[in-house]
Coordinates of C-alpha atoms and ligand atoms in Angstrom, one line a residue:
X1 CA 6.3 -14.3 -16.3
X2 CA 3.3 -16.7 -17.3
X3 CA 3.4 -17.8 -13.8
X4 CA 3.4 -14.0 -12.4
X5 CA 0.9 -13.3 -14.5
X6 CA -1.3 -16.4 -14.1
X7 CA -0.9 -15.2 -10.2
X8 CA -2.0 -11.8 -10.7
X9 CA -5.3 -13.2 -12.0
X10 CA -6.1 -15.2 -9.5
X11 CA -5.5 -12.6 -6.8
X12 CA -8.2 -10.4 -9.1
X13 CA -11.0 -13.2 -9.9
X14 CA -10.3 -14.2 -5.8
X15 CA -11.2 -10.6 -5.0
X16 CA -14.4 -10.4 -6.8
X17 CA -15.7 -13.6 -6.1
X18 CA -15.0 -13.0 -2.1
X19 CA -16.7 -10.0 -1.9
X20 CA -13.2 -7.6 -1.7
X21 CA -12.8 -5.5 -4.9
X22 CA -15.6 -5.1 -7.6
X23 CA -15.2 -3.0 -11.0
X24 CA -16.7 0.0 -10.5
X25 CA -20.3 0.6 -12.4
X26 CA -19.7 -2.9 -14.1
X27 CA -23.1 -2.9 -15.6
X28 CA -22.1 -0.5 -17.9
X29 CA -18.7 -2.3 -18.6
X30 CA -16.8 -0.6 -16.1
X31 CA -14.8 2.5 -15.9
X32 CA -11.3 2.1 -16.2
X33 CA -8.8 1.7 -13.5
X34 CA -11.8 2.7 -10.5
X35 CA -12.9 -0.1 -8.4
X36 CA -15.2 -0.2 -5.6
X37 CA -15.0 -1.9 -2.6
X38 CA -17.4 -4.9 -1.4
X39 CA -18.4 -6.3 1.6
X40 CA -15.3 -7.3 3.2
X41 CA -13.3 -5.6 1.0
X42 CA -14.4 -2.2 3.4
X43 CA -13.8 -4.1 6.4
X44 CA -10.3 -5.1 5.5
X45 CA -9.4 -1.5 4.2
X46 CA -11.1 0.0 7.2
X47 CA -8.5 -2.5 9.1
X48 CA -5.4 -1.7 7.5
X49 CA -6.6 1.8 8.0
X50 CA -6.8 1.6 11.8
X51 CA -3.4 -0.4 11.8
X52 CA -1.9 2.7 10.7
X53 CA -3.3 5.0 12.3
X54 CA -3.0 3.4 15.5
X55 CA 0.7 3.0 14.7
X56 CA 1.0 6.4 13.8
X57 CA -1.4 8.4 16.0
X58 CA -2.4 6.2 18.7
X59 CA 1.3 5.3 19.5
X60 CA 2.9 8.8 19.2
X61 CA 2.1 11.1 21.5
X62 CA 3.4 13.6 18.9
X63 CA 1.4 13.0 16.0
X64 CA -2.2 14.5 15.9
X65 CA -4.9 13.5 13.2
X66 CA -6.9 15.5 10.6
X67 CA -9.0 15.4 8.0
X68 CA -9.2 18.4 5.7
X69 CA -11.5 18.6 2.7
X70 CA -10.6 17.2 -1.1
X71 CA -11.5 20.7 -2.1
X72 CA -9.0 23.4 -1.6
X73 CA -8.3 26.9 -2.4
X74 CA -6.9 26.4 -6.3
X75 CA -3.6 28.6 -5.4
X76 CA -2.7 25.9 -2.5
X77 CA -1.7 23.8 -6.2
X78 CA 0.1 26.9 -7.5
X79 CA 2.5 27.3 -4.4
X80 CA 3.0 23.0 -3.6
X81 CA 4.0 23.0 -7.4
X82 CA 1.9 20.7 -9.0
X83 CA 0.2 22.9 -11.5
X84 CA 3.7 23.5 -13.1
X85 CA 5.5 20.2 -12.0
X86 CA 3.3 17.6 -11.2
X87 CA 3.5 15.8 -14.6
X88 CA 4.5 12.7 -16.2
X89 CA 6.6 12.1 -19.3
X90 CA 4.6 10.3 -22.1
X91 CA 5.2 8.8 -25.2
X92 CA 3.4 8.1 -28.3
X93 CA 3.5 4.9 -30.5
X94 CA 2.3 6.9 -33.7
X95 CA 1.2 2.9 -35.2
X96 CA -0.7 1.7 -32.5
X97 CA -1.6 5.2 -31.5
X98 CA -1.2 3.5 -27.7
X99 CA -0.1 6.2 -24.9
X100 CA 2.5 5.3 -22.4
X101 CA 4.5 6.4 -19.3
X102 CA 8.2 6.8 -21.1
X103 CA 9.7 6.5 -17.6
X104 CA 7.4 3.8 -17.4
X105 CA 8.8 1.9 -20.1
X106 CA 11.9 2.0 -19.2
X107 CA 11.5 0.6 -15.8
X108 CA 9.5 -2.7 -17.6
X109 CA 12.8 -2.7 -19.7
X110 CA 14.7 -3.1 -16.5
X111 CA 12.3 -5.1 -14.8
X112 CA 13.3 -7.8 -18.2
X113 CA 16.9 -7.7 -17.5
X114 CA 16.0 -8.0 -13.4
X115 CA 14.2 -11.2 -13.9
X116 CA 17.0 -12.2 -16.3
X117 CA 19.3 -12.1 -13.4
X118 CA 17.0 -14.2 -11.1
X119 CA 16.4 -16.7 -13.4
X120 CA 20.4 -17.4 -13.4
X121 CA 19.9 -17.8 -9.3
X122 CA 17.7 -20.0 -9.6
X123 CA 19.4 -22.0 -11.5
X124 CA 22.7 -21.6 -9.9
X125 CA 20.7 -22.6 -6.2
X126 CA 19.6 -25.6 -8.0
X127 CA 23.3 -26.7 -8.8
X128 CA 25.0 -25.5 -6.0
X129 CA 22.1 -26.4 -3.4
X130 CA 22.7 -25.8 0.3
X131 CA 26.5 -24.6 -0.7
X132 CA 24.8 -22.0 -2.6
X133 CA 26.2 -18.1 -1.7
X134 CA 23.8 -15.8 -3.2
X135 CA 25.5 -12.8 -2.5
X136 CA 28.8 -14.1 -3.7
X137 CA 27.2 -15.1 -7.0
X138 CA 25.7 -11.8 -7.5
X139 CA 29.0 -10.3 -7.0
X140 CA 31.1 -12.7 -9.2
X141 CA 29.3 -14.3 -12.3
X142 CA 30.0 -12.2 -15.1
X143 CA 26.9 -12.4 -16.1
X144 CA 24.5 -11.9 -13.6
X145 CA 27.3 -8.6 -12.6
X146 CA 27.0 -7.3 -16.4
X147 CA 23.0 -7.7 -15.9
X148 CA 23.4 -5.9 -13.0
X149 CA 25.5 -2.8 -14.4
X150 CA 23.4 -2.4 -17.3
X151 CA 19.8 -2.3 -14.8
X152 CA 21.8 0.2 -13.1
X153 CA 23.1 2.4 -15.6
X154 CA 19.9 2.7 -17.3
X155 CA 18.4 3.8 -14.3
X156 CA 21.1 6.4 -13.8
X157 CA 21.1 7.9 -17.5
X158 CA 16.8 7.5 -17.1
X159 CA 17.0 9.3 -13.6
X160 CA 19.6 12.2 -14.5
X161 CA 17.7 12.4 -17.8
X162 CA 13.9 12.9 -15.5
X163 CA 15.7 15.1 -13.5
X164 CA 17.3 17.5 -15.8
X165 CA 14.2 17.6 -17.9
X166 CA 15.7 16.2 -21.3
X167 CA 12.9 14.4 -22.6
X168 CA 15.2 14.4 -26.1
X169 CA 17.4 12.0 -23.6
X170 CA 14.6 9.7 -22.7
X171 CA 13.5 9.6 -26.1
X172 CA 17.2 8.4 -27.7
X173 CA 17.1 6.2 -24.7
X174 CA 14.0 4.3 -25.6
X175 CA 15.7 3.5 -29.0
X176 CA 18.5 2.9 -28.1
X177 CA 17.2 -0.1 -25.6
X178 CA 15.2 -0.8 -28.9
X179 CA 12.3 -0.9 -26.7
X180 CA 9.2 -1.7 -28.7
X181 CA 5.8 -0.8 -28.0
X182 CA 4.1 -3.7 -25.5
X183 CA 0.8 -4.6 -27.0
X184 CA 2.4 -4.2 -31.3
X185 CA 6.1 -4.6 -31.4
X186 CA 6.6 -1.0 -32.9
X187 CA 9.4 1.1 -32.5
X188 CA 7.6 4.0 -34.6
X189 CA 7.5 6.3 -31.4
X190 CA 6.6 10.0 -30.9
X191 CA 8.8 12.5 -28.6
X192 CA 8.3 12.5 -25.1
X193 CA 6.0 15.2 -23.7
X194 CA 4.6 16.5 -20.1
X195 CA 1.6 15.8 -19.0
X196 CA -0.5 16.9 -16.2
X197 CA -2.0 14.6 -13.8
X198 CA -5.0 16.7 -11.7
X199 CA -8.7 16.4 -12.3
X200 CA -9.6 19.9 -12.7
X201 CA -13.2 20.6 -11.9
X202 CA -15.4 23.8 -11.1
X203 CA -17.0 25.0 -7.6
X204 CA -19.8 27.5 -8.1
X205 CA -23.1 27.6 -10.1
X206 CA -23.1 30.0 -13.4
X207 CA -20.5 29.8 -16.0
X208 CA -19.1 33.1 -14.9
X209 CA -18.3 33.1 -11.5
X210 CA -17.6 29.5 -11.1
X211 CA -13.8 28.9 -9.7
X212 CA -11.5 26.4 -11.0
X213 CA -10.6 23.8 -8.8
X214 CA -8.5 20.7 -8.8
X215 CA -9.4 17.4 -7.4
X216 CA -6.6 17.2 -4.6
X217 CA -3.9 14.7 -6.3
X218 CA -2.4 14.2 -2.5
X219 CA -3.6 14.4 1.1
X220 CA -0.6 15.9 2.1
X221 CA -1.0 19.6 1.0
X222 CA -4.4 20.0 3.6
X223 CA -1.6 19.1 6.6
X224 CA 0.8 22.4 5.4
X225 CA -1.9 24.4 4.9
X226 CA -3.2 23.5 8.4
X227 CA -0.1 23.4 10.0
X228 CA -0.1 26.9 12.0
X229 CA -3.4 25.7 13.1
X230 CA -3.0 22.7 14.5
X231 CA 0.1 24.2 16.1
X232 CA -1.1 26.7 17.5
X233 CA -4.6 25.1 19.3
X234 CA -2.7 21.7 19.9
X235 CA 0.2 23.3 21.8
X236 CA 2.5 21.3 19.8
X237 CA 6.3 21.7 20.3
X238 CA 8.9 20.3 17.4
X239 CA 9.4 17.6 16.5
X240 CA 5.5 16.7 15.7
X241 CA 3.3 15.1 13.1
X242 CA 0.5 15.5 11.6
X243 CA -1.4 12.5 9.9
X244 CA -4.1 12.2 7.5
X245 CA -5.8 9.6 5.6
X246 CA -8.2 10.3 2.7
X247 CA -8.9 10.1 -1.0
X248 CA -6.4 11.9 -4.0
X249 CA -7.4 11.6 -7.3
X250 CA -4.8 11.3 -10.1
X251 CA -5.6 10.7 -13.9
X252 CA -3.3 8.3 -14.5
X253 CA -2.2 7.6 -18.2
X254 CA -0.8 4.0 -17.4
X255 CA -3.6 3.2 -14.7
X256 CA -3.3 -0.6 -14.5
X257 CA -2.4 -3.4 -12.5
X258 CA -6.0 -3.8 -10.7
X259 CA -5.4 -1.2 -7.9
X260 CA -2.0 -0.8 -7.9
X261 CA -2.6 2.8 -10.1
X262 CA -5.4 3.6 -9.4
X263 CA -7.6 7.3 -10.8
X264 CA -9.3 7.4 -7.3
X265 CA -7.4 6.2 -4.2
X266 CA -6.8 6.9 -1.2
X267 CA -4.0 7.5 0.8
X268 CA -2.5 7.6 4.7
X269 CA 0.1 10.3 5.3
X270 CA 2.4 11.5 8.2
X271 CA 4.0 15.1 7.8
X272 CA 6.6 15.5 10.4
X273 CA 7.7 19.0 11.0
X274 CA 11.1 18.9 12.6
X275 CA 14.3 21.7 13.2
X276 CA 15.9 22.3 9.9
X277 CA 19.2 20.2 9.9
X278 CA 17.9 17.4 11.3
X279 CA 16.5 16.2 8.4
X280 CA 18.8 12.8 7.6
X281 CA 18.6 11.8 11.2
X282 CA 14.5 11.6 11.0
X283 CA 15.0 10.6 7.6
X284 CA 16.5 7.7 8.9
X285 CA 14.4 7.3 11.8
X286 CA 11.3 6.8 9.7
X287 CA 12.3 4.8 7.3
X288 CA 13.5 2.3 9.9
X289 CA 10.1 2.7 12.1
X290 CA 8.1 2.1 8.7
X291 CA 9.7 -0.5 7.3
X292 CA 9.4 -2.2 11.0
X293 CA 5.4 -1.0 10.6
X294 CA 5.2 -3.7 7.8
X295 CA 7.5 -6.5 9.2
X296 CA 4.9 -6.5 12.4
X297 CA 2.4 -8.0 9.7
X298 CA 4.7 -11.4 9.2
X299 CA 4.4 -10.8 5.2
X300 CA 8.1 -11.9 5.1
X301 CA 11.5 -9.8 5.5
X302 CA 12.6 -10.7 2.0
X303 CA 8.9 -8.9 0.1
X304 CA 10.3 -5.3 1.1
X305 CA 13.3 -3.7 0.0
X306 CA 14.1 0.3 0.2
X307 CA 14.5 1.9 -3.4
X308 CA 16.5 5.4 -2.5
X309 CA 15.7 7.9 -5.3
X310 CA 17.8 9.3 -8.1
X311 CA 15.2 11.3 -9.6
X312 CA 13.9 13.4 -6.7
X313 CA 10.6 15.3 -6.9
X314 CA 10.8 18.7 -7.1
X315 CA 10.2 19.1 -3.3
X316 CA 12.7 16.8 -2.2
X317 CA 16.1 16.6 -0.7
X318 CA 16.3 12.9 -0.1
X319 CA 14.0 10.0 -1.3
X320 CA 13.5 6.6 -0.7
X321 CA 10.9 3.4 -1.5
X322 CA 9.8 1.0 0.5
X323 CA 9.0 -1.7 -2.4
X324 CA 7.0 -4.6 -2.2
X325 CA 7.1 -7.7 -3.8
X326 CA 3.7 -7.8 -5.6
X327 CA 2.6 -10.8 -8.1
X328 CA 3.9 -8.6 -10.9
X329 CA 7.7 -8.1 -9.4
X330 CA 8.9 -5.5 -6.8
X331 CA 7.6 -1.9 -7.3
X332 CA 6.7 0.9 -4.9
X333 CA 4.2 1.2 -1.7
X334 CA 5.5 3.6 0.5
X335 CA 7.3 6.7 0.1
X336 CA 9.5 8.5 3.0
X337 CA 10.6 11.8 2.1
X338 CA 12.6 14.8 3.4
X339 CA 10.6 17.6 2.2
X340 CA 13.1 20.2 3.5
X341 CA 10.8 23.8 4.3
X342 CA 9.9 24.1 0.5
X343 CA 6.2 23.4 1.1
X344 CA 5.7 25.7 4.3
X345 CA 7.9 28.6 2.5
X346 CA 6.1 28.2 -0.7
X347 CA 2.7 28.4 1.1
X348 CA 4.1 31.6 2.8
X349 CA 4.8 32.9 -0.8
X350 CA 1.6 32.8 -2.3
X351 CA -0.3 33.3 1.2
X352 CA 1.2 36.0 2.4
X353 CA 0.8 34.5 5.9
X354 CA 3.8 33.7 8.2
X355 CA 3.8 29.8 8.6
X356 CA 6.6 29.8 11.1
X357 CA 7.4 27.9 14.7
X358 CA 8.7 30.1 17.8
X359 CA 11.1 27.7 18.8
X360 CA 11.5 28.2 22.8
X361 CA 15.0 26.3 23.2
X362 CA 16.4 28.2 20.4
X363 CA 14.4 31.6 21.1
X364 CA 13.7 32.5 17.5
X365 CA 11.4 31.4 14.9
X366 CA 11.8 29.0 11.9
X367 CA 9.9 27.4 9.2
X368 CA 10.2 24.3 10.0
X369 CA 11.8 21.5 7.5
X370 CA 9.3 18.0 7.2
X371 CA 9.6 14.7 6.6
X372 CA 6.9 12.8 5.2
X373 CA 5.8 8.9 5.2
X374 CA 3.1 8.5 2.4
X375 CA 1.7 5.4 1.8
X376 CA -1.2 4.5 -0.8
X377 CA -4.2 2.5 1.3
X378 CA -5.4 0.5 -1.7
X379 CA -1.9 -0.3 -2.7
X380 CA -1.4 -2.0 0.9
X381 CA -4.6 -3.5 0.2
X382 CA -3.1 -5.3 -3.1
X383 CA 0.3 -6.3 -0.7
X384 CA -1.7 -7.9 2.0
X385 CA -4.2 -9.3 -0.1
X386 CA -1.8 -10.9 -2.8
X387 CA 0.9 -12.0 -0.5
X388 CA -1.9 -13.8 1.7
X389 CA -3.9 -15.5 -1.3
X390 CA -1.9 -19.1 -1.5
X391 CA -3.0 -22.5 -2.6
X392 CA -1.6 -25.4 -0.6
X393 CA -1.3 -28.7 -0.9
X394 CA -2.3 -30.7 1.7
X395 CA -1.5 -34.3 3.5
X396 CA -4.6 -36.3 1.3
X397 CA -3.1 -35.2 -2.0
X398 CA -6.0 -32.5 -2.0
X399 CA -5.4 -28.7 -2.1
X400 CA -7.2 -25.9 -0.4
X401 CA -7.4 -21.8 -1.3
X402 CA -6.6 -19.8 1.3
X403 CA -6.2 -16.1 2.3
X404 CA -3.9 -16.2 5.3
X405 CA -4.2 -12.3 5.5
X406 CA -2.6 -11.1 9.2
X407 CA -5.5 -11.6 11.8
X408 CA -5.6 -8.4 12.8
X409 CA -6.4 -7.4 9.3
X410 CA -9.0 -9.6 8.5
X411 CA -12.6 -8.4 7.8
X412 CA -14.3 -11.5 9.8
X413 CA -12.4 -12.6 12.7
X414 CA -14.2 -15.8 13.4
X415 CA -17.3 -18.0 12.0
X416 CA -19.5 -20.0 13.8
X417 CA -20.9 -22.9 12.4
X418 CA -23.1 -25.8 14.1
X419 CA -22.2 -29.4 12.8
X420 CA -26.0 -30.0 11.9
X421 CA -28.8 -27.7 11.3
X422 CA -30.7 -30.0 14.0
X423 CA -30.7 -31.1 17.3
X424 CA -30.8 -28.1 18.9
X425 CA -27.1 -27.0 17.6
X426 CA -28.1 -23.7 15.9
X427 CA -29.3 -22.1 19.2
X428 CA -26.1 -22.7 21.1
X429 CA -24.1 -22.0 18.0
X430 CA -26.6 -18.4 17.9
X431 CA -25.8 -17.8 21.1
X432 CA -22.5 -17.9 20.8
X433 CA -22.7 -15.4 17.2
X434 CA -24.8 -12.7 19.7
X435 CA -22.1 -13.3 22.5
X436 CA -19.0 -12.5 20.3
X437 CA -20.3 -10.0 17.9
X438 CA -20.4 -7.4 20.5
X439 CA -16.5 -7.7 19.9
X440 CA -15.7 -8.9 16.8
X441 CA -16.6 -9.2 13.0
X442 CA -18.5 -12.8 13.0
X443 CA -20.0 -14.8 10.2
X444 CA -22.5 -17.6 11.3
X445 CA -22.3 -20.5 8.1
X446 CA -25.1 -23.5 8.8
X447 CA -24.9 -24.7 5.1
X448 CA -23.2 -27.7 3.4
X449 CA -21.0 -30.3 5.0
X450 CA -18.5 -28.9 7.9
X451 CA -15.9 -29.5 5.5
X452 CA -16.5 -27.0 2.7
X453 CA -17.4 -24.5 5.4
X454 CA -13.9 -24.6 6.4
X455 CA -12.7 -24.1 3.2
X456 CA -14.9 -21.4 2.5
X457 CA -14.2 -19.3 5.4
X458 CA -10.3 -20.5 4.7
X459 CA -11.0 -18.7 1.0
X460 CA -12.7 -15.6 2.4
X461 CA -9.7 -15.0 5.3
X462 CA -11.5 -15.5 8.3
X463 CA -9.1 -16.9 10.7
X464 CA -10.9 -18.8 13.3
X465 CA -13.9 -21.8 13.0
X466 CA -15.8 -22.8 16.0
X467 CA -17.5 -25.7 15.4
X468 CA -20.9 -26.8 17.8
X469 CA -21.3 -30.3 18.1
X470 CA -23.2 -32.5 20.4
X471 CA -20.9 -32.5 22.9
X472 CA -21.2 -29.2 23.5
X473 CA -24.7 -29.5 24.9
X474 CA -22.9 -32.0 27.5
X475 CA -20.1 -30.0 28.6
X476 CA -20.2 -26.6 26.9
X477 CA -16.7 -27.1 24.8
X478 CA -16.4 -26.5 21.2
X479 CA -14.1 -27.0 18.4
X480 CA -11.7 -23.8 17.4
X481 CA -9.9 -24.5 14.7
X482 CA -6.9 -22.4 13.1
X483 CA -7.5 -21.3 9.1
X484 CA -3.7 -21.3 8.8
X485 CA -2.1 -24.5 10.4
X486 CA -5.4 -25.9 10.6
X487 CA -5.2 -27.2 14.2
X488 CA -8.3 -27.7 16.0
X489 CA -9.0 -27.4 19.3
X490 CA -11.3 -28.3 22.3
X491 CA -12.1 -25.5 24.5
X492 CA -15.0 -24.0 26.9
X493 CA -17.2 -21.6 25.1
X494 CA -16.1 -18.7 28.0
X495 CA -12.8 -19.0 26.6
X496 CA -13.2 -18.3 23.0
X497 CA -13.5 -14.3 23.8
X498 CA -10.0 -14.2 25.5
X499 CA -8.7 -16.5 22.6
X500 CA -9.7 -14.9 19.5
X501 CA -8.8 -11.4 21.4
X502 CA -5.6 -12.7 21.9
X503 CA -4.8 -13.1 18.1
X504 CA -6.0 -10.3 16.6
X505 CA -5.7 -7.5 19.0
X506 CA -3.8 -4.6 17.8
X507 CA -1.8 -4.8 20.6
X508 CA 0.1 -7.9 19.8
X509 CA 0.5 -7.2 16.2
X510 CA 2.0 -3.8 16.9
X511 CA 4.7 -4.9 19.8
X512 CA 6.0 -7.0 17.1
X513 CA 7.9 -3.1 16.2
X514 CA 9.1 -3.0 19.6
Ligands
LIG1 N1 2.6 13.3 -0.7 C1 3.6 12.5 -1.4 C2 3.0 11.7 -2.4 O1 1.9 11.8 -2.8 P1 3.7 9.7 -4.1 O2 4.9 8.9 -4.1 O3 3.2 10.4 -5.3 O4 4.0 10.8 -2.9 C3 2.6 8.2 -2.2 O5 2.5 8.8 -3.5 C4 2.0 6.8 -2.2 O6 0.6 6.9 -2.7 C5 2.7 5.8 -3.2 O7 3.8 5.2 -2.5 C6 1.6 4.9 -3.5 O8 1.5 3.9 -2.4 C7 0.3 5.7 -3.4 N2 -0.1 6.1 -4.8 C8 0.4 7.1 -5.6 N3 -0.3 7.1 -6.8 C9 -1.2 6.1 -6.7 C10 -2.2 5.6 -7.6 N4 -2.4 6.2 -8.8 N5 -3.0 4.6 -7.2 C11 -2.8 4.0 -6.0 N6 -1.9 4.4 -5.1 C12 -1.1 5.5 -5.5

């Protein structure tokens, strides 16, 4: 835990002090759980945002794009069901007077007897070294298997419990695990209760006519409410998406974990609207396309796993996670939903507007069912970011810092830096900066031994160096040199456009999925 946690830090002090994530307002302190993005923190969110929508949009000629205003008509929150639904459980320690998630609670409880049962791999893969059979150990030490049934049916009695709305249940559940609160060690807890997550705020000028509005606490209700719309003047036959990135706000009791929760974030949905019945199929068809979306970043297979729900929301017919393996253990980044119609009928409800699809094939209309891939932006942010920060030892005993996020991803894609600030080496290495910039992100570093430039650009992500030495007023070569296996090599300055484009076009990441 020390180790996950001493991890964790890094990946937030790294952050600042490369110009990705800085509290917000930090000269007054900070406000809590916001964070604003730097100088190449923007350019690697803008990056991960084009990655997706390119995958999404770009790559489907079925799925359009839109961007529909934070504001919307306060009754759109009545009919999706969050003004009577959209709530979390939460729990008072009546000593410490500290507020938490109870669902929240219980899940850290798990994630205690989860790292229990990986701490007796480990030490089984050290005795048993190559011979070592993880899956057969899982399934035949008594006690990794009785870890394993009690995670599981604590999750069961906590989902059923969710579900059913017995938040007497979740209470007796919390003491009976004997959980205790996290920062005091008390057990002196209140009942569960509900609690709403929107930002309510007002549109309008005098007191009396002003109109209650929420802060939107997901993109995904401006796609229903649009739906007919972008039907209708896009021509679109089922099945279709529509996609949308864009901020939701969510006050967050538990906001924590740097930008993992997050009050203000931003998220990159898909709403598919598809024949009702053919839900599981696209179900399954998403959830296979997304999780290849990710593996096409060459994070490693074994950081994702699918988490299918037992508490579904209450628009849901089938659920599932694609978790991530952050610093602080596995937890959510994407959802994929099957939404069933309840979104498009409710908005019919309280509209009074006919949201329907005049299917052709069939000859009759429908309102259509949907299947949704929601994924938070500044939570893929903290998955890049963390899985690429590592520290490596190297051949002389020394170690380097470096950020080995996916080229495509990163905010500069290569920096050019002349050996010596003399002899002419600055212009050529200029020269070069003007040339590529009209293609790519490029830094241009003059100061301090070659050396620590590498290791600097290696710290801030950037995955290509191209060094100008004297040579290269002979014979117009210079050094390129890779931030990951750092291999350098010769090559003719015409060449550097075609290589660098090589490695970080979209194009190449992306066929990775095919
Ligand atoms: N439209 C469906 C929906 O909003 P969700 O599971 O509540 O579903 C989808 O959210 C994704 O949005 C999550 O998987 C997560 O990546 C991101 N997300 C949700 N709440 C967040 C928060 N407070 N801070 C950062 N990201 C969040």
């Amino acid at each position: 835990m020390a180790n996950q946690d001493d991890q964790f830090k890094k990946v937030i002090s790294h952050a600042k002090e490369y110009g990705y994530i800085f509290p917000s307002s930090e000269i007054y302190d900070g406000l809590s759980a916001v964070y604003d993005y730097a100088q190449n923190g923007v350019e690697l969110k803008k990056n991960i945002r084009e990655y997706w929508w390119k995958a999404m949009v770009q790559m489907h000629d079925n799925i359009v794009g839109i961007d529909a205003s934070i504001f919307m008509h306060p009754t759109t929150w009545k009919a999706s069901g969050h003004v009577d639904a959209f709530n979390d459980p939460l729990i008072d320690n009546k000593d410490s007077k500290k507020r938490y998630r109870a669902d929240v609670l219980v899940e850290d409880h798990v994630a205690k007897i989860e790292a229990k049962i990986n701490k007796e791999i480990a030490k089984a893969q050290k005795r048993f070294g190559d011979a070592f059979d993880k899956e057969q150990f899982v399934n035949t030490n008594p006690r990794v298997v009785k870890y394993n049934e009690q995670a599981q049916a604590i999750l069961k009695r906590l989902g059923q419990s969710l579900e059913k709305e017995d938040l007497a249940d979740v209470k007796a559940l919390i003491e009976e695990l004997e959980i205790v609160d996290p920062e005091t060690g008390s057990k002196n807890w209140t009942d569960v209760k509900q609690f709403n997550l929107m930002f309510g705020t007002k549109l309008g000028a005098s007191a009396d006519s002003a109109m209650d509005l929420y802060l939107r606490p997901e993109t995904a209700q401006g796609i229903f409410v649009n739906f007919l719309n972008v039907q209708k003047t896009g021509r679109l036959k089922i099945p279709f998406g529509i996609a949308q990135t864009g901020k939701a706000f969510r006050n967050e009791i538990v906001a924590r974990q740097f930008i993992f929760r997050m009050r203000e974030f931003e998220q990159m949905e898909m709403q598919f609207f598809i024949k009702p019945g053919t839900q599981i199929e696209w179900y399954d068809y998403w959830k296979e396309t997304r999780l290849k979306w990710h593996l096409s970043l060459g994070m490693g297979e074994d950081n994702y796993r699918f988490h299918d729900h037992e508490k579904l929301a209450h628009y849901a017919d089938a659920a599932s996670d694609i978790e991530f393996k952050f610093p602080f253990g596995f937890k959510e980044l994407e959802g994929i939903h099957s939404r069933t119609d309840f979104d498009l009928s409710q908005h019919e409800q309280f509209s009074n507007k006919k949201l329907q699809y005049f299917d052709p094939e069939e000859n009759k209309s429908y309102v259509p069912y949907v299947l949704e891939t929601s994924i938070g932006l500044d939570r893929m942010f903290l998955a890049v970011f963390s899985n690429s920060l590592q520290e490596e030892e190297l051949e002389n005993g020394s170690t380097r810092t470096v950020l080995k996020l996916p080229a495509v991803l990163a905010p500069t894609k290569v920096a050019i830096l002349p050996l010596v600030k003399k002899d002419g080496l600055p212009e050529v290495a200029k020269k070069i900066f003007e040339d590529l910039k009209w293609d790519f992100n490029v830094a241009y570093d003059e100061k301090d031994a070659v050396g620590r430039r590498y290791r600097r650009q290696d710290a801030a992500g950037t995955p290509f160096c191209v060094t100008v030495d004297h040579d290269t007023l002979e014979d117009n070569t210079v050094t390129i040199r890779h931030r990951d296996t750092m291999e350098q090599k010769r090559v003719k300055i015409e060449e550097l456009q075609e290589i660098v484009k090589k490695e970080v076009d979209v194009r190449y990441w992306l066929m990775k999925t095919k």
